[in-house]
PDB file of C-alpha atoms in Angstrom:
ATOM      1  CA  MET A 299      11.158 -22.266  53.367  1.00  0.00           C
ATOM      2  CA  ILE A 300       7.816 -22.156  51.545  1.00  0.00           C
ATOM      3  CA  ASP A 301       5.375 -25.057  51.584  1.00  0.00           C
ATOM      4  CA  ASN A 302       4.216 -26.918  48.474  1.00  0.00           C
ATOM      5  CA  SER A 303       0.994 -24.959  47.970  1.00  0.00           C
ATOM      6  CA  ASP A 304       2.867 -21.627  48.209  1.00  0.00           C
ATOM      7  CA  ALA A 305       5.629 -22.927  45.920  1.00  0.00           C
ATOM      8  CA  ALA A 306       3.056 -24.157  43.386  1.00  0.00           C
ATOM      9  CA  ARG A 307       1.327 -20.778  43.430  1.00  0.00           C
ATOM     10  CA  GLN A 308       4.637 -18.942  42.956  1.00  0.00           C
ATOM     11  CA  LEU A 309       5.785 -21.276  40.146  1.00  0.00           C
ATOM     12  CA  ALA A 310       2.447 -20.751  38.386  1.00  0.00           C
ATOM     13  CA  GLU A 311       2.456 -16.986  38.807  1.00  0.00           C
ATOM     14  CA  ILE A 312       6.032 -16.504  37.532  1.00  0.00           C
ATOM     15  CA  THR A 313       5.457 -18.899  34.631  1.00  0.00           C
ATOM     16  CA  GLY A 314       2.087 -17.392  33.717  1.00  0.00           C
ATOM     17  CA  HIS A 315       3.604 -13.910  33.701  1.00  0.00           C
ATOM     18  CA  ALA A 316       6.550 -15.019  31.535  1.00  0.00           C
ATOM     19  CA  PHE A 317       4.331 -17.027  29.159  1.00  0.00           C
ATOM     20  CA  ALA A 318       1.625 -14.362  28.762  1.00  0.00           C
ATOM     21  CA  ASP A 319       2.667 -13.722  25.143  1.00  0.00           C
ATOM     22  CA  ASP A 320       3.774 -17.265  24.295  1.00  0.00           C
ATOM     23  CA  PRO A 321       2.101 -18.174  20.965  1.00  0.00           C
ATOM     24  CA  PHE A 322       0.988 -21.683  21.905  1.00  0.00           C
ATOM     25  CA  ASN A 323      -0.211 -20.883  25.408  1.00  0.00           C
ATOM     26  CA  SER A 324      -2.069 -17.834  24.088  1.00  0.00           C
ATOM     27  CA  TRP A 325      -3.839 -20.119  21.587  1.00  0.00           C
ATOM     28  CA  VAL A 326      -4.777 -22.730  24.200  1.00  0.00           C
ATOM     29  CA  PHE A 327      -5.786 -20.474  27.066  1.00  0.00           C
ATOM     30  CA  ASP A 328      -8.228 -17.610  26.756  1.00  0.00           C
ATOM     31  CA  THR A 329      -7.089 -16.054  30.039  1.00  0.00           C
ATOM     32  CA  ARG A 330      -3.888 -15.902  32.035  1.00  0.00           C
ATOM     33  CA  MET A 331      -5.869 -17.227  35.008  1.00  0.00           C
ATOM     34  CA  ALA A 332      -6.658 -20.400  33.027  1.00  0.00           C
ATOM     35  CA  MET A 333      -2.982 -20.780  32.116  1.00  0.00           C
ATOM     36  CA  GLU A 334      -1.847 -20.303  35.703  1.00  0.00           C
ATOM     37  CA  THR A 335      -4.476 -22.818  36.860  1.00  0.00           C
ATOM     38  CA  VAL A 336      -2.782 -25.504  34.767  1.00  0.00           C
ATOM     39  CA  PHE A 337       0.731 -24.523  35.842  1.00  0.00           C
ATOM     40  CA  GLN A 338      -0.288 -24.499  39.504  1.00  0.00           C
ATOM     41  CA  ALA A 339      -1.999 -27.916  39.354  1.00  0.00           C
ATOM     42  CA  GLU A 340       0.928 -29.491  37.536  1.00  0.00           C
ATOM     43  CA  ALA A 341       3.467 -27.892  39.882  1.00  0.00           C
ATOM     44  CA  ARG A 342       1.544 -29.119  42.917  1.00  0.00           C
ATOM     45  CA  HIS A 343       0.765 -32.653  41.736  1.00  0.00           C
ATOM     46  CA  ILE A 344       3.677 -33.481  39.419  1.00  0.00           C
ATOM     47  CA  TYR A 345       6.752 -31.268  39.563  1.00  0.00           C
ATOM     48  CA  LEU A 346       7.030 -30.540  43.296  1.00  0.00           C
ATOM     49  CA  PRO A 347       6.425 -34.113  44.531  1.00  0.00           C
ATOM     50  CA  ARG A 348       8.011 -36.081  41.645  1.00  0.00           C
ATOM     51  CA  GLY A 349      10.210 -33.725  39.707  1.00  0.00           C
ATOM     52  CA  ARG A 350      12.495 -30.808  40.240  1.00  0.00           C
ATOM     53  CA  THR A 351      11.783 -27.113  40.514  1.00  0.00           C
ATOM     54  CA  GLU A 352      13.775 -23.980  41.051  1.00  0.00           C
ATOM     55  CA  ILE A 353      12.645 -20.450  41.878  1.00  0.00           C
ATOM     56  CA  ILE A 354      15.042 -17.493  41.858  1.00  0.00           C
ATOM     57  CA  ASP A 355      14.001 -14.421  43.867  1.00  0.00           C
ATOM     58  CA  ASN A 356      10.407 -14.490  42.582  1.00  0.00           C
ATOM     59  CA  LYS A 357      11.873 -13.512  39.177  1.00  0.00           C
ATOM     60  CA  ALA A 358      12.484 -16.808  37.414  1.00  0.00           C
ATOM     61  CA  ALA A 359      11.374 -20.404  37.739  1.00  0.00           C
ATOM     62  CA  MET A 360      11.804 -23.806  36.147  1.00  0.00           C
ATOM     63  CA  MET A 361      10.049 -27.188  36.344  1.00  0.00           C
ATOM     64  CA  TRP A 362      11.499 -30.431  34.990  1.00  0.00           C
ATOM     65  CA  LEU A 363      11.421 -34.217  35.316  1.00  0.00           C
ATOM     66  CA  GLN A 364      14.187 -36.762  35.322  1.00  0.00           C
ATOM     67  CA  PRO A 365      14.037 -39.775  32.978  1.00  0.00           C
ATOM     68  CA  GLY A 366      11.298 -42.295  33.681  1.00  0.00           C
ATOM     69  CA  THR A 367       9.215 -39.971  35.881  1.00  0.00           C
ATOM     70  CA  SER A 368       5.511 -39.872  35.026  1.00  0.00           C
ATOM     71  CA  LYS A 369       4.089 -36.512  33.990  1.00  0.00           C
ATOM     72  CA  ASP A 370       0.489 -37.711  34.365  1.00  0.00           C
ATOM     73  CA  LEU A 371      -1.957 -36.282  36.875  1.00  0.00           C
ATOM     74  CA  SER A 372      -3.970 -38.632  39.051  1.00  0.00           C
ATOM     75  CA  LEU A 373      -7.596 -39.091  37.957  1.00  0.00           C
ATOM     76  CA  PHE A 374      -8.835 -36.932  40.844  1.00  0.00           C
ATOM     77  CA  ALA A 375      -6.296 -34.141  40.211  1.00  0.00           C
ATOM     78  CA  GLY A 376      -7.057 -34.261  36.472  1.00  0.00           C
ATOM     79  CA  MET A 377     -10.826 -33.983  36.974  1.00  0.00           C
ATOM     80  CA  THR A 378     -10.373 -31.166  39.496  1.00  0.00           C
ATOM     81  CA  LEU A 379      -8.134 -29.328  37.036  1.00  0.00           C
ATOM     82  CA  LEU A 380     -10.659 -29.704  34.212  1.00  0.00           C
ATOM     83  CA  GLY A 381     -13.365 -28.193  36.434  1.00  0.00           C
ATOM     84  CA  ARG A 382     -11.168 -25.215  37.302  1.00  0.00           C
ATOM     85  CA  LEU A 383     -10.100 -24.802  33.696  1.00  0.00           C
ATOM     86  CA  LEU A 384     -13.739 -24.776  32.596  1.00  0.00           C
ATOM     87  CA  ARG A 385     -14.502 -22.097  35.190  1.00  0.00           C
ATOM     88  CA  HIS A 386     -11.510 -19.879  34.283  1.00  0.00           C
ATOM     89  CA  GLY A 387     -11.294 -20.484  30.531  1.00  0.00           C
ATOM     90  CA  GLY A 388     -14.513 -21.988  29.204  1.00  0.00           C
ATOM     91  CA  THR A 389     -15.216 -24.961  26.950  1.00  0.00           C
ATOM     92  CA  ARG A 390     -12.940 -23.837  24.115  1.00  0.00           C
ATOM     93  CA  THR A 391      -9.973 -23.680  26.489  1.00  0.00           C
ATOM     94  CA  VAL A 392     -10.762 -27.147  27.864  1.00  0.00           C
ATOM     95  CA  ARG A 393     -11.069 -28.575  24.347  1.00  0.00           C
ATOM     96  CA  ARG A 394      -7.798 -27.011  23.216  1.00  0.00           C
ATOM     97  CA  ALA A 395      -5.967 -28.030  26.392  1.00  0.00           C
ATOM     98  CA  LEU A 396      -7.058 -31.652  25.907  1.00  0.00           C
ATOM     99  CA  GLN A 397      -6.022 -31.548  22.222  1.00  0.00           C
ATOM    100  CA  ALA A 398      -2.633 -30.149  23.178  1.00  0.00           C
ATOM    101  CA  ALA A 399      -2.059 -32.671  25.957  1.00  0.00           C
ATOM    102  CA  ARG A 400      -2.913 -35.567  23.631  1.00  0.00           C
ATOM    103  CA  ALA A 401      -0.706 -34.307  20.779  1.00  0.00           C
ATOM    104  CA  LEU A 402       2.288 -33.603  23.017  1.00  0.00           C
ATOM    105  CA  ARG A 403       1.915 -36.989  24.725  1.00  0.00           C
ATOM    106  CA  ASP A 404       1.875 -38.705  21.319  1.00  0.00           C
ATOM    107  CA  ALA A 405       4.979 -36.761  20.196  1.00  0.00           C
ATOM    108  CA  PHE A 406       6.954 -37.447  23.378  1.00  0.00           C
ATOM    109  CA  PRO A 407      10.057 -39.563  22.690  1.00  0.00           C
ATOM    110  CA  ASP A 408      10.177 -43.240  23.578  1.00  0.00           C
ATOM    111  CA  GLU A 409      13.766 -43.035  24.840  1.00  0.00           C
ATOM    112  CA  PRO A 410      14.404 -41.831  28.398  1.00  0.00           C
ATOM    113  CA  VAL A 411      14.825 -38.044  28.517  1.00  0.00           C
ATOM    114  CA  THR A 412      15.163 -35.317  31.102  1.00  0.00           C
ATOM    115  CA  TYR A 413      12.051 -33.246  30.339  1.00  0.00           C
ATOM    116  CA  LEU A 414      12.078 -29.453  30.646  1.00  0.00           C
ATOM    117  CA  TYR A 415       8.436 -28.531  31.171  1.00  0.00           C
ATOM    118  CA  THR A 416       8.899 -24.804  31.785  1.00  0.00           C
ATOM    119  CA  ILE A 417      11.670 -22.269  32.100  1.00  0.00           C
ATOM    120  CA  ALA A 418      10.373 -18.778  32.793  1.00  0.00           C
ATOM    121  CA  VAL A 419      11.798 -15.351  33.522  1.00  0.00           C
ATOM    122  CA  ARG A 420       9.540 -12.417  34.246  1.00  0.00           C
ATOM    123  CA  PRO A 421       9.788  -9.799  31.477  1.00  0.00           C
ATOM    124  CA  THR A 422      11.073  -7.230  34.016  1.00  0.00           C
ATOM    125  CA  ALA A 423      13.967  -9.548  34.988  1.00  0.00           C
ATOM    126  CA  GLN A 424      15.063 -10.584  31.507  1.00  0.00           C
ATOM    127  CA  GLY A 425      18.670  -9.777  30.669  1.00  0.00           C
ATOM    128  CA  GLU A 426      19.920 -10.563  34.203  1.00  0.00           C
ATOM    129  CA  GLY A 427      21.286 -14.007  33.265  1.00  0.00           C
ATOM    130  CA  LEU A 428      18.602 -15.905  35.179  1.00  0.00           C
ATOM    131  CA  GLY A 429      17.495 -18.012  32.192  1.00  0.00           C
ATOM    132  CA  GLY A 430      21.092 -19.060  31.542  1.00  0.00           C
ATOM    133  CA  HIS A 431      21.529 -19.991  35.211  1.00  0.00           C
ATOM    134  CA  LEU A 432      18.404 -22.147  35.120  1.00  0.00           C
ATOM    135  CA  MET A 433      19.352 -23.784  31.827  1.00  0.00           C
ATOM    136  CA  ARG A 434      22.831 -24.673  33.128  1.00  0.00           C
ATOM    137  CA  ARG A 435      21.123 -26.339  36.091  1.00  0.00           C
ATOM    138  CA  PHE A 436      18.950 -28.362  33.701  1.00  0.00           C
ATOM    139  CA  VAL A 437      21.913 -29.350  31.483  1.00  0.00           C
ATOM    140  CA  ALA A 438      23.828 -30.464  34.587  1.00  0.00           C
ATOM    141  CA  ASP A 439      20.885 -32.708  35.502  1.00  0.00           C
ATOM    142  CA  CYS A 440      20.862 -34.193  31.975  1.00  0.00           C
ATOM    143  CA  HIS A 441      24.591 -34.811  32.304  1.00  0.00           C
ATOM    144  CA  ALA A 442      24.223 -36.451  35.733  1.00  0.00           C
ATOM    145  CA  ALA A 443      21.518 -38.762  34.379  1.00  0.00           C
ATOM    146  CA  GLY A 444      23.413 -39.409  31.126  1.00  0.00           C
ATOM    147  CA  SER A 445      20.186 -38.620  29.306  1.00  0.00           C
ATOM    148  CA  ALA A 446      19.010 -36.494  26.422  1.00  0.00           C
ATOM    149  CA  GLY A 447      17.122 -33.294  27.234  1.00  0.00           C
ATOM    150  CA  TRP A 448      13.669 -32.625  25.774  1.00  0.00           C
ATOM    151  CA  LEU A 449      11.461 -29.559  25.526  1.00  0.00           C
ATOM    152  CA  GLU A 450       8.642 -28.133  23.412  1.00  0.00           C
ATOM    153  CA  SER A 451       8.684 -24.507  22.255  1.00  0.00           C
ATOM    154  CA  SER A 452       6.323 -22.411  20.137  1.00  0.00           C
ATOM    155  CA  ASN A 453       8.197 -19.141  20.580  1.00  0.00           C
ATOM    156  CA  PRO A 454      10.765 -18.638  17.784  1.00  0.00           C
ATOM    157  CA  GLY A 455      12.403 -15.935  19.897  1.00  0.00           C
ATOM    158  CA  ASN A 456      13.557 -18.609  22.352  1.00  0.00           C
ATOM    159  CA  HIS A 457      14.934 -21.143  19.875  1.00  0.00           C
ATOM    160  CA  GLY A 458      18.376 -19.524  19.616  1.00  0.00           C
ATOM    161  CA  PHE A 459      18.680 -19.606  23.411  1.00  0.00           C
ATOM    162  CA  TYR A 460      17.871 -23.330  23.471  1.00  0.00           C
ATOM    163  CA  ARG A 461      20.273 -24.017  20.598  1.00  0.00           C
ATOM    164  CA  SER A 462      23.064 -22.294  22.524  1.00  0.00           C
ATOM    165  CA  PHE A 463      22.643 -25.065  25.132  1.00  0.00           C
ATOM    166  CA  GLY A 464      22.857 -27.867  22.567  1.00  0.00           C
ATOM    167  CA  PHE A 465      19.182 -28.331  21.689  1.00  0.00           C
ATOM    168  CA  GLU A 466      18.266 -29.182  18.106  1.00  0.00           C
ATOM    169  CA  THR A 467      14.853 -29.272  16.483  1.00  0.00           C
ATOM    170  CA  ARG A 468      13.717 -32.865  16.113  1.00  0.00           C
ATOM    171  CA  ASP A 469      10.265 -32.152  14.669  1.00  0.00           C
ATOM    172  CA  VAL A 470       7.667 -29.427  14.229  1.00  0.00           C
ATOM    173  CA  ILE A 471       4.020 -30.267  14.878  1.00  0.00           C
ATOM    174  CA  THR A 472       0.747 -28.397  14.590  1.00  0.00           C
ATOM    175  CA  ILE A 473      -1.855 -29.424  17.150  1.00  0.00           C
ATOM    176  CA  ALA A 474      -4.908 -28.239  15.207  1.00  0.00           C
ATOM    177  CA  PRO A 475      -5.814 -25.838  12.383  1.00  0.00           C
ATOM    178  CA  GLY A 476      -4.972 -22.317  13.503  1.00  0.00           C
ATOM    179  CA  ALA A 477      -2.622 -23.446  16.269  1.00  0.00           C
ATOM    180  CA  PRO A 478       0.918 -22.082  16.173  1.00  0.00           C
ATOM    181  CA  PRO A 479       3.579 -24.651  15.285  1.00  0.00           C
ATOM    182  CA  MET A 480       5.340 -26.353  18.170  1.00  0.00           C
ATOM    183  CA  GLU A 481       9.040 -27.198  17.864  1.00  0.00           C
ATOM    184  CA  LEU A 482      10.071 -30.410  19.583  1.00  0.00           C
ATOM    185  CA  MET A 483      13.677 -29.908  20.643  1.00  0.00           C
ATOM    186  CA  CYS A 484      16.199 -32.450  21.870  1.00  0.00           C
ATOM    187  CA  ARG A 485      19.637 -32.063  23.429  1.00  0.00           C
ATOM    188  CA  PRO A 486      21.674 -35.210  22.766  1.00  0.00           C
ATOM    189  CA  ALA A 487      22.768 -37.212  25.788  1.00  0.00           C
ATOM    190  CA  THR A 488      26.243 -36.577  27.165  1.00  0.00           C
ATOM    191  CA  PRO A 489      27.569 -39.721  28.824  1.00  0.00           C
ATOM    192  CA  SER A 490      28.044 -39.316  32.571  1.00  0.00           C
ATOM    193  CA  GLY A 491      31.656 -38.509  33.372  1.00  0.00           C
ATOM    194  CA  SER A 492      32.408 -36.682  30.116  1.00  0.00           C
ATOM    195  CA  PRO A 493      32.485 -32.899  29.681  1.00  0.00           C
ATOM    196  CA  VAL A 494      29.129 -31.169  29.273  1.00  0.00           C
TER     197      VAL A 494
END
């Protein structure tokens, strides 16, 4: 059993490795260290204590929240993260990260949703079925809650995978000039007790 700080570090490292070529994250973060700093802080302060996480053999990981769970950092954790982000990414990274956070918060649906923050498989482990395993776990949680599923994706290569699990594009937004488009994807709610 690993403790929260080790789990947060592992979640961040797997996710940072998997997202190294993600269009949106590459635009926001100038370095992988800056990206992993955000993933680690959010894993430690949001997803491990309030949400759900899964790690498979240090190859794949996922972080998500059930309906009604806050995805906001405390003021102290947020200020600490900004300081670390400034150190690892510089002022442009901080500015872009704040722009992205504001835009995604504004685009978040009003209805209760099960929110998939990250699903990540290391490039060396892709093709082993780990992403499908994680996504089935997420869909089962949506089903148990009777809620819609929600995610944001800027990587067109992943959209077919999400669609195969019932996600549909609800909107496409652009955070700022030069930023890659972000697809906002929703999986309609399946009432509890009916087939997934």
